[in-house]
Short mmCIF file of C-alpha atoms and ligand atoms in Angstrom, two decimals:
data_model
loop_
_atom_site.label_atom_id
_atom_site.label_comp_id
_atom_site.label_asym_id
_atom_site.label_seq_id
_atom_site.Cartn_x
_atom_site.Cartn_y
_atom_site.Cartn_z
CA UNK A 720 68.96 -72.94 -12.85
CA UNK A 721 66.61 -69.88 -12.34
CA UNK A 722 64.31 -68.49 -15.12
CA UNK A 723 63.88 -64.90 -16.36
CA UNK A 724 60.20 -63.79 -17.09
CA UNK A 725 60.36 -60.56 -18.82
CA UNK A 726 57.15 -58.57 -18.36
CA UNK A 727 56.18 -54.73 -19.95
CA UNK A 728 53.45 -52.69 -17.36
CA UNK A 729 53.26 -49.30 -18.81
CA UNK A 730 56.42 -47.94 -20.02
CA UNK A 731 59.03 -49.72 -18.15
CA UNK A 732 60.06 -53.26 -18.59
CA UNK A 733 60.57 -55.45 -15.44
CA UNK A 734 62.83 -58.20 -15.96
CA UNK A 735 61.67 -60.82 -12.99
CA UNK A 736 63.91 -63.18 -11.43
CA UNK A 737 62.71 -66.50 -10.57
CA UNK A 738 63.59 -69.32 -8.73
CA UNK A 739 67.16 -70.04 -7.43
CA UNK A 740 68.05 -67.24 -8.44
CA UNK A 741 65.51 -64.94 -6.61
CA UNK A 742 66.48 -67.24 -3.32
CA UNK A 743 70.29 -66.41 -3.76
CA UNK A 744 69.90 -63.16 -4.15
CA UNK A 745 67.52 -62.72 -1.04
CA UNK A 746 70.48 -65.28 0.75
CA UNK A 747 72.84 -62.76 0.03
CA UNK A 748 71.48 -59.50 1.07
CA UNK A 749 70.35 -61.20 4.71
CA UNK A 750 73.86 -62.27 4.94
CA UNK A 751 75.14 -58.89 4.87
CA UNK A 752 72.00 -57.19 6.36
CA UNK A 753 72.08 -58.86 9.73
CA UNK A 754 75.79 -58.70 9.58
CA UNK A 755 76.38 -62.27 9.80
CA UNK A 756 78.82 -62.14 6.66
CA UNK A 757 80.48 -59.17 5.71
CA UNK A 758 82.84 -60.14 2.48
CA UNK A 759 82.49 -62.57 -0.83
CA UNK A 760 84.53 -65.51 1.11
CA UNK A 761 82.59 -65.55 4.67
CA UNK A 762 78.76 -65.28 2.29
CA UNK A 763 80.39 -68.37 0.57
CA UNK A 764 80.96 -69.88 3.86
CA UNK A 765 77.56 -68.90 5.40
CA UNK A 766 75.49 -69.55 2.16
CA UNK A 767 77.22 -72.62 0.37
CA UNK A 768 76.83 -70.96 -2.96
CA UNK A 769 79.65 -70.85 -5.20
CA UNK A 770 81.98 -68.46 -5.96
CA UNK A 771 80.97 -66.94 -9.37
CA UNK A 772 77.21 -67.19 -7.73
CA UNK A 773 78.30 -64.97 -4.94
CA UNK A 774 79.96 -62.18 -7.16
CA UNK A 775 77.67 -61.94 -9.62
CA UNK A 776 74.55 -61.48 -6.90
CA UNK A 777 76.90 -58.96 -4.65
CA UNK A 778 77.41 -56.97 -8.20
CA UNK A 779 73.58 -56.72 -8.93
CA UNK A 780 73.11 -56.00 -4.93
CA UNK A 781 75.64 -53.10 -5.63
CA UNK A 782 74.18 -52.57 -9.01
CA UNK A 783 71.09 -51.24 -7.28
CA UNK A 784 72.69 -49.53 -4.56
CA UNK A 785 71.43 -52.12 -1.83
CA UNK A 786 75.40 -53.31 -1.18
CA UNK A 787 78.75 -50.81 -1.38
CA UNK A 788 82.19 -52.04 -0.76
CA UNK A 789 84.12 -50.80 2.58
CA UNK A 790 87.35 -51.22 3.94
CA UNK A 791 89.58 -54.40 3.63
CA UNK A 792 87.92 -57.08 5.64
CA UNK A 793 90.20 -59.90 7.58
CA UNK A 794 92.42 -62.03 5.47
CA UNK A 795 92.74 -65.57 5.83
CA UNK A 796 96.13 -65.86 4.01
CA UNK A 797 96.78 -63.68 0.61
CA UNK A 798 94.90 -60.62 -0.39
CA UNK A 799 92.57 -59.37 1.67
CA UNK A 800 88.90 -59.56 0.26
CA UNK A 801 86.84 -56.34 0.45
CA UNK A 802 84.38 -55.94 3.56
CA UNK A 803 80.35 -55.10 1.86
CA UNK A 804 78.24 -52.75 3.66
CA UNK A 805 74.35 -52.49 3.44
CA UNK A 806 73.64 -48.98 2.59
CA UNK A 807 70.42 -48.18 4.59
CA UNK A 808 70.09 -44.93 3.07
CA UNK A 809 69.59 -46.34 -0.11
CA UNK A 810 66.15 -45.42 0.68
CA UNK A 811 63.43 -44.86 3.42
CA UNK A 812 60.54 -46.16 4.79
CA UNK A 813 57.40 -44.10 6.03
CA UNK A 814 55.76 -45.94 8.75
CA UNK A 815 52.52 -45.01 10.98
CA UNK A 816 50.92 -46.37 14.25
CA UNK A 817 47.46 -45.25 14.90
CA UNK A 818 45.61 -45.89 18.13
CA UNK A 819 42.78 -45.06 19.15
CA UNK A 820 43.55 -41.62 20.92
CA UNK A 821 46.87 -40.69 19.30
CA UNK A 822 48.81 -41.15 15.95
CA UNK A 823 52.92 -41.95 15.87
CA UNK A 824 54.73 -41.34 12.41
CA UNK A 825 57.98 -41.79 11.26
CA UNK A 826 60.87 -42.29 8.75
CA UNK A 827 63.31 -45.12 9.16
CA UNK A 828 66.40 -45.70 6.75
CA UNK A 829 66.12 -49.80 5.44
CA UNK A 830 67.48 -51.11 8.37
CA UNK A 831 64.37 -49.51 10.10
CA UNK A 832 66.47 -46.83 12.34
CA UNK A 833 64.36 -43.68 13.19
CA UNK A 834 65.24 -41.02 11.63
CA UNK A 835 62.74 -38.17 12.09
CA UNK A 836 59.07 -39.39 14.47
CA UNK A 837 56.24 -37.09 15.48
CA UNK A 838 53.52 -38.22 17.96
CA UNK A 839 50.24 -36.39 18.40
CA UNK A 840 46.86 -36.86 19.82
CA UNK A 841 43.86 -38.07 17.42
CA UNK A 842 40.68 -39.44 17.28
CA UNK A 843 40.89 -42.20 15.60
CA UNK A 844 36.48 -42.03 15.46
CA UNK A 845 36.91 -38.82 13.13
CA UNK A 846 37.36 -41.62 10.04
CA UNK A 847 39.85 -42.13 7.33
CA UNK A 848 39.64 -38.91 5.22
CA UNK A 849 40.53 -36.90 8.39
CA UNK A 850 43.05 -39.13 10.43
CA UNK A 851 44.41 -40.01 6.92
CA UNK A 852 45.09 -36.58 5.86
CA UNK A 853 47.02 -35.65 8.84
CA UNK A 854 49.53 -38.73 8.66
CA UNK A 855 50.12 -37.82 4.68
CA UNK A 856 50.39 -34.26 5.84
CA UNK A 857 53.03 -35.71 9.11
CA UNK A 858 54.69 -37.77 6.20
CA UNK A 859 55.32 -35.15 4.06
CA UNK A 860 56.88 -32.52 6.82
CA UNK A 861 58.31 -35.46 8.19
CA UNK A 862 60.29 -36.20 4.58
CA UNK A 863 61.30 -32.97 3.85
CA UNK A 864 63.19 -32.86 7.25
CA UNK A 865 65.15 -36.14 6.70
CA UNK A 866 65.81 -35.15 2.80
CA UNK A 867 67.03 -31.84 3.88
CA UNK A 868 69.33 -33.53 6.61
CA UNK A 869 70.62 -36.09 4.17
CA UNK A 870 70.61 -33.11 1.51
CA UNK A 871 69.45 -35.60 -0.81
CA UNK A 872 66.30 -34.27 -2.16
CA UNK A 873 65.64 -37.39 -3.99
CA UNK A 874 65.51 -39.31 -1.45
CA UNK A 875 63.05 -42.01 -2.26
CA UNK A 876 60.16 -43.50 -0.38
CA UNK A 877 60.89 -47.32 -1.13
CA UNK A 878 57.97 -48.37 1.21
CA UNK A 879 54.66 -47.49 3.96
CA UNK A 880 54.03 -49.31 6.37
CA UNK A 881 50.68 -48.80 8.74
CA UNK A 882 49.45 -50.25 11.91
CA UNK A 883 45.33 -49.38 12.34
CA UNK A 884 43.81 -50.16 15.94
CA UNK A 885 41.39 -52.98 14.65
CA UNK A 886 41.11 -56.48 12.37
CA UNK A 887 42.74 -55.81 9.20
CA UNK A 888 42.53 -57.96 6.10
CA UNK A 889 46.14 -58.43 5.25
CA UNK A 890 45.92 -59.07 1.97
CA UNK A 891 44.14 -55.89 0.51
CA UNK A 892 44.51 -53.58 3.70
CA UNK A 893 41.23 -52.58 4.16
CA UNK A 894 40.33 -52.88 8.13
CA UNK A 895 37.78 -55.22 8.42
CA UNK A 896 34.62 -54.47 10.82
CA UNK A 897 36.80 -52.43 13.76
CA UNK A 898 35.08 -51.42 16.49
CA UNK A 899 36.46 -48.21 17.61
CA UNK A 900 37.15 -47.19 13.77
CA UNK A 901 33.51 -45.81 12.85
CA UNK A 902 33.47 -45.05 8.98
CA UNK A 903 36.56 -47.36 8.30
CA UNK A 904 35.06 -50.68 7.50
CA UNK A 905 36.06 -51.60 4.47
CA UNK A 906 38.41 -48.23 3.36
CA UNK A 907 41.12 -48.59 0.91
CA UNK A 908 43.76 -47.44 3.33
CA UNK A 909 46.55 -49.09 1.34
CA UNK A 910 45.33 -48.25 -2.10
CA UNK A 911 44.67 -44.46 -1.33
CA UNK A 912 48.56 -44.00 0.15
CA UNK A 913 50.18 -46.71 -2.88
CA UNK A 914 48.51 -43.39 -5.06
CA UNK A 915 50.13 -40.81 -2.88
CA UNK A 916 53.52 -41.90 -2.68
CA UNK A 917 53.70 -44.49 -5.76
CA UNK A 918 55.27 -47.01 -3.46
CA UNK A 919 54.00 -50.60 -2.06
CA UNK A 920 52.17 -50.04 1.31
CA UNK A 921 51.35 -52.66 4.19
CA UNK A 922 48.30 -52.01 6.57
CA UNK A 923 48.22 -54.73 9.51
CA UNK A 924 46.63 -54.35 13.30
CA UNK A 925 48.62 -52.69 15.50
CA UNK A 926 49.05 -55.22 18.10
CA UNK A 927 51.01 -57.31 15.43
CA UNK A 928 53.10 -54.44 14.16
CA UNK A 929 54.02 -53.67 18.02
CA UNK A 930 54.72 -57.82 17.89
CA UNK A 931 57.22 -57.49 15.11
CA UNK A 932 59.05 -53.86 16.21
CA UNK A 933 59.79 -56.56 19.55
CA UNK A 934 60.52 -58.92 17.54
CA UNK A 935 63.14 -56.99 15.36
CA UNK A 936 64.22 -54.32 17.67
CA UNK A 937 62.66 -54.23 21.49
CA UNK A 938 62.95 -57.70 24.40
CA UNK A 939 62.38 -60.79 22.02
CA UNK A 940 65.51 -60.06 19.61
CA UNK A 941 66.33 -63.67 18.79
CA UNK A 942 63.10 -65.27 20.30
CA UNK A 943 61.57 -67.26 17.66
CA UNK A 944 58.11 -67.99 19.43
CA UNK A 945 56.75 -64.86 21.53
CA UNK A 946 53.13 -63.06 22.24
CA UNK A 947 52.68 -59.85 22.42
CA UNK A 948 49.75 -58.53 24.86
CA UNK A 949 48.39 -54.94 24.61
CA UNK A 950 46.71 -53.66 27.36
CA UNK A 951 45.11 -50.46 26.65
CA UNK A 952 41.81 -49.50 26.28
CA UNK A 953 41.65 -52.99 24.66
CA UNK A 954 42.88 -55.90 25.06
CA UNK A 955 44.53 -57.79 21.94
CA UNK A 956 47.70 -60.00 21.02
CA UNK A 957 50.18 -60.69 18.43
CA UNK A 958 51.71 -64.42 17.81
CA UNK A 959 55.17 -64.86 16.51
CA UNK A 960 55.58 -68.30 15.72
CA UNK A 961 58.88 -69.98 14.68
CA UNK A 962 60.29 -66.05 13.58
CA UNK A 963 57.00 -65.46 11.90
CA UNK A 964 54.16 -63.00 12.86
CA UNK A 965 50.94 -65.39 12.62
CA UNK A 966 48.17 -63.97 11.34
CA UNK A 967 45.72 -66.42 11.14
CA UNK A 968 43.27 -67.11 8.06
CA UNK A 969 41.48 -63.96 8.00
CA UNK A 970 43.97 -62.00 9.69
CA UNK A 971 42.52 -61.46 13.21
CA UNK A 972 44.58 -64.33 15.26
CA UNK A 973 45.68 -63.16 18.70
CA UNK A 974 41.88 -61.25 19.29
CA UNK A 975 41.62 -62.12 22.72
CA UNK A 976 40.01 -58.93 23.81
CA UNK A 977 36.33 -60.62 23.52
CA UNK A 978 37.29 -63.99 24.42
CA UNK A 979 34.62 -65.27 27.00
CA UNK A 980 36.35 -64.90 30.89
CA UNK A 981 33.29 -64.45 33.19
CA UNK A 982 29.56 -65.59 33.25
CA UNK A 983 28.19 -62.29 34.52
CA UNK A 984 26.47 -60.70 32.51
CA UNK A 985 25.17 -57.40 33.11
CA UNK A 986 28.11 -56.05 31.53
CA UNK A 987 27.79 -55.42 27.82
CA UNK A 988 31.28 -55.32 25.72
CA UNK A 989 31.51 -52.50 22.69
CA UNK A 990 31.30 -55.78 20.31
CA UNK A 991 27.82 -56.85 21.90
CA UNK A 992 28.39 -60.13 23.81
CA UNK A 993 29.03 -60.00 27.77
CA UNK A 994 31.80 -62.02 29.84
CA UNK A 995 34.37 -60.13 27.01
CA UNK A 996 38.32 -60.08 29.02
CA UNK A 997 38.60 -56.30 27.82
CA UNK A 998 34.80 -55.24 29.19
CA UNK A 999 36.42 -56.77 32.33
CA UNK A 1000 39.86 -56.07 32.73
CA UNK A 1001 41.26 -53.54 29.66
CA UNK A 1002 41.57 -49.58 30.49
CA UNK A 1003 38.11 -48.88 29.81
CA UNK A 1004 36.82 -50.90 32.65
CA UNK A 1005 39.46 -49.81 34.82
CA UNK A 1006 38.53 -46.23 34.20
CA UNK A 1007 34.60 -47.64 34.79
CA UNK A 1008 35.13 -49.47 38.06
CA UNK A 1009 37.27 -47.09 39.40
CA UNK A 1010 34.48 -44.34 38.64
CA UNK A 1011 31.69 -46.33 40.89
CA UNK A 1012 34.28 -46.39 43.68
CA UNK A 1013 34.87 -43.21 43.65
CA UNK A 1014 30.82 -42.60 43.21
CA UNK A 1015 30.21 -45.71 45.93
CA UNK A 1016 32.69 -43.52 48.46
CA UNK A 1017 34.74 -46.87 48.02
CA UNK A 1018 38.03 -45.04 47.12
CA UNK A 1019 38.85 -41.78 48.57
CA UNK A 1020 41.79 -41.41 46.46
CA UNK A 1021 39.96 -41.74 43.44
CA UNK A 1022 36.54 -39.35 45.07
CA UNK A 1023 39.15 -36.78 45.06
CA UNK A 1024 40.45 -37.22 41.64
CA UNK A 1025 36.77 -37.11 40.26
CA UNK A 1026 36.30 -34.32 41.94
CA UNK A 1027 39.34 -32.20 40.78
CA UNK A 1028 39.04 -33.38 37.15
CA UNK A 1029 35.39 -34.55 36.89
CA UNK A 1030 36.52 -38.13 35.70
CA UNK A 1031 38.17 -41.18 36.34
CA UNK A 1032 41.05 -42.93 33.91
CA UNK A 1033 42.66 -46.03 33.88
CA UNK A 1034 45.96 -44.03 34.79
CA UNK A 1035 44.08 -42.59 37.65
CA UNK A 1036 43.69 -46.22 39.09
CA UNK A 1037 47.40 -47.16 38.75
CA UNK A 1038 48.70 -44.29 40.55
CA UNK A 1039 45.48 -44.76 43.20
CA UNK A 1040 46.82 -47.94 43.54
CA UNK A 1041 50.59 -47.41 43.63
CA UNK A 1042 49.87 -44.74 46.40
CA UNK A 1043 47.87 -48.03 48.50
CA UNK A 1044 44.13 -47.18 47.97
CA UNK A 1045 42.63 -50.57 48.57
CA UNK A 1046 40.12 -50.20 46.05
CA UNK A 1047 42.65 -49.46 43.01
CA UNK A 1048 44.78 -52.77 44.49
CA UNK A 1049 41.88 -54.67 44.23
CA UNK A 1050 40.34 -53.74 40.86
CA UNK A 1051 43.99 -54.25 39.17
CA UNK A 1052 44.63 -57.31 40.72
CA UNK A 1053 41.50 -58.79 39.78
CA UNK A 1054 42.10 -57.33 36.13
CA UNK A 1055 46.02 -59.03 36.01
CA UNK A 1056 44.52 -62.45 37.19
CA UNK A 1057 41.30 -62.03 34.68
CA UNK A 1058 44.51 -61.58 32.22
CA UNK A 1059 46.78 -64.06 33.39
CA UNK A 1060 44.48 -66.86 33.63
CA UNK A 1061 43.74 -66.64 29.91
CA UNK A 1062 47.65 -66.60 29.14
CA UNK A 1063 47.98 -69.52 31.28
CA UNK A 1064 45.92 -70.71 28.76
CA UNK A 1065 47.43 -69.82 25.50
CA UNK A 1066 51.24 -70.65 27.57
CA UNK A 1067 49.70 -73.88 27.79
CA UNK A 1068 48.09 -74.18 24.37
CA UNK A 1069 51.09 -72.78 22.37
CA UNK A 1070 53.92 -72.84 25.09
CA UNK A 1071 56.35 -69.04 23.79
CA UNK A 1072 59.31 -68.58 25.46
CA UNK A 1073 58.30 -64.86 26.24
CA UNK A 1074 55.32 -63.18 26.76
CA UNK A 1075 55.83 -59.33 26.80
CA UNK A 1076 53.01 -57.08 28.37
CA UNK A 1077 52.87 -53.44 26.64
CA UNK A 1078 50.32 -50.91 25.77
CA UNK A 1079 49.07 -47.84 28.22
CA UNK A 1080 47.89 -49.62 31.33
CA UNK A 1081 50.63 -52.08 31.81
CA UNK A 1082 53.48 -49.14 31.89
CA UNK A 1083 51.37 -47.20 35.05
CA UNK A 1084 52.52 -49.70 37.30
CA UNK A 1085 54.18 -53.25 38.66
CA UNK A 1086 51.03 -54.15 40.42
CA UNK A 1087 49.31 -55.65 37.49
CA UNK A 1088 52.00 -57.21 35.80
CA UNK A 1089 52.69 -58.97 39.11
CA UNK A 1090 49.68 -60.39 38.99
CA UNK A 1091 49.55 -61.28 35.51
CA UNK A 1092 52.82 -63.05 36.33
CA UNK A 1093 51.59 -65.04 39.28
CA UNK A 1094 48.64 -66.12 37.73
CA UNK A 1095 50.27 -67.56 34.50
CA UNK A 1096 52.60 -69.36 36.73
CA UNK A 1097 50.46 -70.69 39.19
CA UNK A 1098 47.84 -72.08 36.32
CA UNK A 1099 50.13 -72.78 33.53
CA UNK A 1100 51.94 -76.33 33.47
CA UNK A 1101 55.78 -76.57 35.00
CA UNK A 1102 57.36 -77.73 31.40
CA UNK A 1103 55.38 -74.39 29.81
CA UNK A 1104 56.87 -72.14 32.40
CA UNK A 1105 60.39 -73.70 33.26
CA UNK A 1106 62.04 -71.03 30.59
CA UNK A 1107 58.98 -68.76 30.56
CA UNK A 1108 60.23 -64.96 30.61
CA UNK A 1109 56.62 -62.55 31.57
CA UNK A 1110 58.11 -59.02 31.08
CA UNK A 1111 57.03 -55.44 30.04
CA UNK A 1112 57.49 -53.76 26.38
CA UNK A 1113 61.44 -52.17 25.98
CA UNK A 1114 59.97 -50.23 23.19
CA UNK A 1115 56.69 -49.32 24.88
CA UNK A 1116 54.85 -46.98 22.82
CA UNK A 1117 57.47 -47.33 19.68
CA UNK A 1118 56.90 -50.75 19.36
CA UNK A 1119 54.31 -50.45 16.66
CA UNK A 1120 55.73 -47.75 14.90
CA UNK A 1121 59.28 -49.85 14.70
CA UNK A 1122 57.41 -52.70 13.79
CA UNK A 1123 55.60 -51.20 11.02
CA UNK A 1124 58.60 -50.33 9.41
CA UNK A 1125 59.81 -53.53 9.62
CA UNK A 1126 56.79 -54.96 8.25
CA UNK A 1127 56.99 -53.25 5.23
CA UNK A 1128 61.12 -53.96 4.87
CA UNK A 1129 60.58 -57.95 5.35
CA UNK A 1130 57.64 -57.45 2.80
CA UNK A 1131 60.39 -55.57 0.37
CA UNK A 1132 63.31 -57.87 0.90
CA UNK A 1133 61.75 -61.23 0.69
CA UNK A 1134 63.07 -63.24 -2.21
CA UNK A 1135 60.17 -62.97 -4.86
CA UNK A 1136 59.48 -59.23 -4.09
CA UNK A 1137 63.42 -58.59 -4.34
CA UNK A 1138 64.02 -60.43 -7.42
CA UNK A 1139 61.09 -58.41 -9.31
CA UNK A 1140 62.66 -55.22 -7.75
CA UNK A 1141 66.22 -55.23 -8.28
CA UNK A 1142 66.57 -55.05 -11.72
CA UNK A 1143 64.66 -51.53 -11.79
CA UNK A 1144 66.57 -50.42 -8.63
CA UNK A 1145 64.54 -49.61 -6.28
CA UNK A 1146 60.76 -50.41 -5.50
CA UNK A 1147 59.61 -47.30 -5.76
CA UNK A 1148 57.21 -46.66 -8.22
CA UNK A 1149 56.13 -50.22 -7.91
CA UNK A 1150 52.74 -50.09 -5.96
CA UNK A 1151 51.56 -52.83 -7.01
CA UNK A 1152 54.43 -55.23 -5.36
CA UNK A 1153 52.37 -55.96 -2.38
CA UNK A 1154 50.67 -58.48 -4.77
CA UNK A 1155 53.37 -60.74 -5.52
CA UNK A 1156 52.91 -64.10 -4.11
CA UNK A 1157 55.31 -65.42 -1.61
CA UNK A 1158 56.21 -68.88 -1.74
CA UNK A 1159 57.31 -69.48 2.12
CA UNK A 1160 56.79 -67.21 4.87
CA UNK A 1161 58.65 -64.14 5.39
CA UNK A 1162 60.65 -63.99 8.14
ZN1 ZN B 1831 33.68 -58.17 23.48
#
């Protein structure tokens, strides 16, 4: 049977859930959250727990507002049992995706639905007290917009969620060393938002909250082993492995951005080393090489653009290149195989069902996703590829803004965080949640 621990933080006593108990209660809620059951007989069926088991987790699901009871659901002979709704307005989630030249924030309900999003440019360069400021400020408007909508003023934040543009270290969401995020190293970015809002908070890279909005909303929807591959300025990856986002050890899995692709070597990547994929083939070089052929009188496409604007972009290449400049074709080409020869690799290594391509230089155009594909395929082993699906982002630039709300709802409803939760309600006012351990992964 499952224990109670009763603990007393401050004024309020938390009655924890352990054990069976925690899992049955978690059981239940997924049940009815994904909509696989949707009354007391059918999570019977689904879950194998008994019948007294299943009513007396539905009540303390309803209890805390997480459950309410609907319309009569389908009879199988005799009364018909009640159908049980999620309520995803029980709550909401504030969730934020900040790259390096713009910042996307939002409020989702708890089954991570947008309800009110604002995208602007930012440098993220200006550090945490300014680019941190703004989001809380974004937050806020954001809030009272939904809470006046809802006209529920009390509304409650149950939850933040936060994708940064570098190495995070999950477990205390500081970022860790990023190399675009000057002044960063190191900041409390969780701790200083758990104050704002009194709520748990999640901080994560980006690329693996733009993994797990595709995972939970965009193309891999029921794909339990995927990677994710940004191609913007940088060049970086999230892993989903058997449902799960896998983070590695220290948290910075999926960096392939500096892994080694080319022996030249006069030029230098922004971590230091040379031969770096992204110093070769992410939007920064792009924007670079397509500069010196516009300088070399290589690309008169691109001569004309530097002359209009006084610079050359990665976007500027695509649509060179989609109008049939030969020197655009060739420098994105060379940057999809440069790509897709070290996803052969990983295809090979770790063999995902779906690789989807997203960030700002794979929506300008087909031409390098073609060639990512053909490389992978050509280099990658016939059992890797045989179900192999290479396609583009169906979120694009929501993916990591979806994703981080999701992060921070799987975070919220897995079994241990749930059970400590439920009994007060809600987990607001519970920042420091994000520190109970989790016995198996969260999925
Ligand atoms: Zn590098």
């Amino acid at each position: 049977m499952g224990q109670v621990q009763v603990s007393r933080t401050g004024s309020t006593t938390t009655t924890t859930l352990v054990g069976e108990h925690a899992d049955s209660l978690a059981t239940v809620l997924g049940l009815v959250r994904s909509g696989t059951a949707r009354t007391r007989p059918e999570i019977g069926r689904h879950s194998g727990l008994g019948r007294t088991v299943v009513t007396q987790r539905v009540n303390q699901l309803t209890a805390c507002g997480l459950l309410e009871e609907g319309a009569l659901g389908p009879s199988s002979g005799g009364r018909a049992p009640r159908e049980l709704r999620f309520r995803a307005r029980a709550g909401v989630i504030l969730a934020a995706e900040l790259g390096a030249t713009s910042i996307g924030v939002g409020v989702t309900d708890l089954a991570g639905s947008v309800l009110a999003e604002h995208t602007e440019p930012a440098d993220i360069a200006k550090g945490p007290e300014s680019v941190l400021s703004r989001v809380e400020e974004l937050f806020d408007e954001l809030l009272d917009r939904v809470r006046a909508g809802t006209a529920d003023e009390n509304l409650a934040v149950w939850g933040v969620g936060i994708g940064l543009p570098g190495p995070v270290e999950f477990a205390t969401g500081r970022p860790s060393a990023p190399p675009i995020m000057p002044g960063w190293d190191g900041y409390p970015v969780r701790d200083r938002l758990a104050r704002r809002y009194d709520t748990p908070v999640w901080v994560d890279n980006e690329v693996n909250t733009m993994a797990l909005g595709e995972l939970r909303a965009g193309t891999a929807r029921g794909h339990g082993d995927i990677l994710y591959v940004k191609i913007g300025t940088g060049i970086g990856a999230g892993l989903v492995s058997g449902g799960t986002l896998h983070r590695g050890s220290q948290g910075c899995a999926g960096d392939i951005g500096h892994a080694a692709v080319s022996d030249e070597d006069e030029v230098v990547c922004r971590c230091g080393n040379t031969g770096c994929l992204e110093a070769h083939a992410g939007g920064a070089a792009l924007a670079r090489d397509g500069l010196a052929a516009a300088e070399e009188g290589r690309s008169p496409f691109l001569a004309d653009v530097l002359a209009a604007t006084g610079t050359v972009t990665a976007a500027d290449v695509s649509r060179a290149a989609q109008s049939g400049d030969r020197a655009s074709v060739e420098l994105l080409t060379r940057a999809g195989r440069l790509i897709g020869n070290l996803l052969a690799t990983l295809v090979s290594f770790y063999n995902p069902a779906l690789v989807i391509i997203g960030g700002g230089v794979s929506g300008a155009g087909d031409l390098l996703l073609a060639a990512v594909r053909e490389t992978v395929y050509r280099r990658s082993l016939p059992l890797a590829t045989r179900e192999l699906r290479i396609t583009r982002s169906e979120l694009s630039d929501r993916a990591g803004l979806v994703g981080a709300a999701f992060m921070a709802l799987d975070e919220l409803f897995a079994a241990e965080r749930l059970a400590r939760w439920v009994g007060n309600g809600s987990p607001a006012g519970d920042p420091a949640l994000v520190e109970v351990p989790l016995r198996s992964p969260v999925f």
